[in-house]
Tab-separated table of C-alpha atoms in Angstrom:
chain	number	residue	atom	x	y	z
A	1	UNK	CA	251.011	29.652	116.028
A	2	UNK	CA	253.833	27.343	115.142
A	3	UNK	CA	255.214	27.871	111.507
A	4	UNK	CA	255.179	24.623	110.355
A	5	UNK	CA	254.016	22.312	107.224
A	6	UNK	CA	250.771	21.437	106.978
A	7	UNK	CA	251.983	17.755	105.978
A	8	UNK	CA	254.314	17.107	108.026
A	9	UNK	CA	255.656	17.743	111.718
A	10	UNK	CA	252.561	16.442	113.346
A	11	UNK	CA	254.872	15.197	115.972
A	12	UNK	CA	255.888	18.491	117.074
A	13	UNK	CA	252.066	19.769	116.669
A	14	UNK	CA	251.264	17.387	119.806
A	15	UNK	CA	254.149	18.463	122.011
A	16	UNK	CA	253.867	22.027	121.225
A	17	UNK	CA	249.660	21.438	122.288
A	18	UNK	CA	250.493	19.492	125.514
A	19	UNK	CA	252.547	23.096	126.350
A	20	UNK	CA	249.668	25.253	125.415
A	21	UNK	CA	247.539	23.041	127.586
A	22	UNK	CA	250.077	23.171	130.356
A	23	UNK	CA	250.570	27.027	130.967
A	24	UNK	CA	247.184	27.956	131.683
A	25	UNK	CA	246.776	25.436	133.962
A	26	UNK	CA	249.924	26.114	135.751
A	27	UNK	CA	248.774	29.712	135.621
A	28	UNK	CA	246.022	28.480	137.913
A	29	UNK	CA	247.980	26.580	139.878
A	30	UNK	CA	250.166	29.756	140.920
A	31	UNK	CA	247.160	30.972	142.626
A	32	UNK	CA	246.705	27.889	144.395
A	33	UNK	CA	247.774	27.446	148.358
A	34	UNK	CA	249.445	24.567	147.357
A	35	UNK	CA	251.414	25.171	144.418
A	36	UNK	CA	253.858	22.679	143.497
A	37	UNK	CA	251.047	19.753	144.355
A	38	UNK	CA	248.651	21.702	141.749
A	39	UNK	CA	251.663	21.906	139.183
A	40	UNK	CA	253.046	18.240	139.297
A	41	UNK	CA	249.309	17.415	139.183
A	42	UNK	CA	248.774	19.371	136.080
A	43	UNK	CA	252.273	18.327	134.525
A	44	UNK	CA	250.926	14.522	135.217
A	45	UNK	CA	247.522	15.104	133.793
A	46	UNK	CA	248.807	17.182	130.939
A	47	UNK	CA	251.515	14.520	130.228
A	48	UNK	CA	249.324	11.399	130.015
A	49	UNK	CA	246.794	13.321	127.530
A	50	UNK	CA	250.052	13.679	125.757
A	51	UNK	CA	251.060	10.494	125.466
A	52	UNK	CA	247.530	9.194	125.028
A	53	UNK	CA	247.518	11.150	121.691
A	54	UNK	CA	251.192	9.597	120.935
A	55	UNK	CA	250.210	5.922	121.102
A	56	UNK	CA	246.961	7.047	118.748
A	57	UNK	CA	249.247	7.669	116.247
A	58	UNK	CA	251.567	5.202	114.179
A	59	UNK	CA	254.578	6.726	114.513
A	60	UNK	CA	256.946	6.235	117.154
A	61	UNK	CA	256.170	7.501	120.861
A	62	UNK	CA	258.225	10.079	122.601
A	63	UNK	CA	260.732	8.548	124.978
A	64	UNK	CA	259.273	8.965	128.043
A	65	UNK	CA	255.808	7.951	127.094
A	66	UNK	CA	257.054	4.266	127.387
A	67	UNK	CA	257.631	5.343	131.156
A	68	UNK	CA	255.344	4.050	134.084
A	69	UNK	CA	254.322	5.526	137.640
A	70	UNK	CA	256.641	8.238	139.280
A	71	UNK	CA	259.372	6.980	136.709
């Protein structure tokens, strides 16, 4: 568990759950014949949830949720 606030930090709450979400997917993905497809595809998916959840908020968005496509 991260040792933060409860008040505050709720920026670093989100990217520290878009990592928890991550590893057990990439976990998965190590099993997979095609790894590196399965991880990018899990980085992607785990990514846009993450910036989803940033542009819910009104605070300002992590840098590269402002990003579009393979950028």
């Amino acid at each position: 568990p991260l040792l933060l606030p409860e008040t505050a930090f709720a920026h670093l709450r989100r990217q520290a759950a878009a990592l928890d979400a991550l590893r057990p997917r990439l976990n998965a993905c190590c099993r997979h014949h095609s790894p590196l497809p399965c991880a990018r595809r899990a980085w992607t998916d785990v990514l846009d949830g993450f910036c989803t959840d940033e542009f819910g908020v009104k605070t300002r968005q992590f840098h590269c949720c402002r990003r579009h496509g393979p950028a």
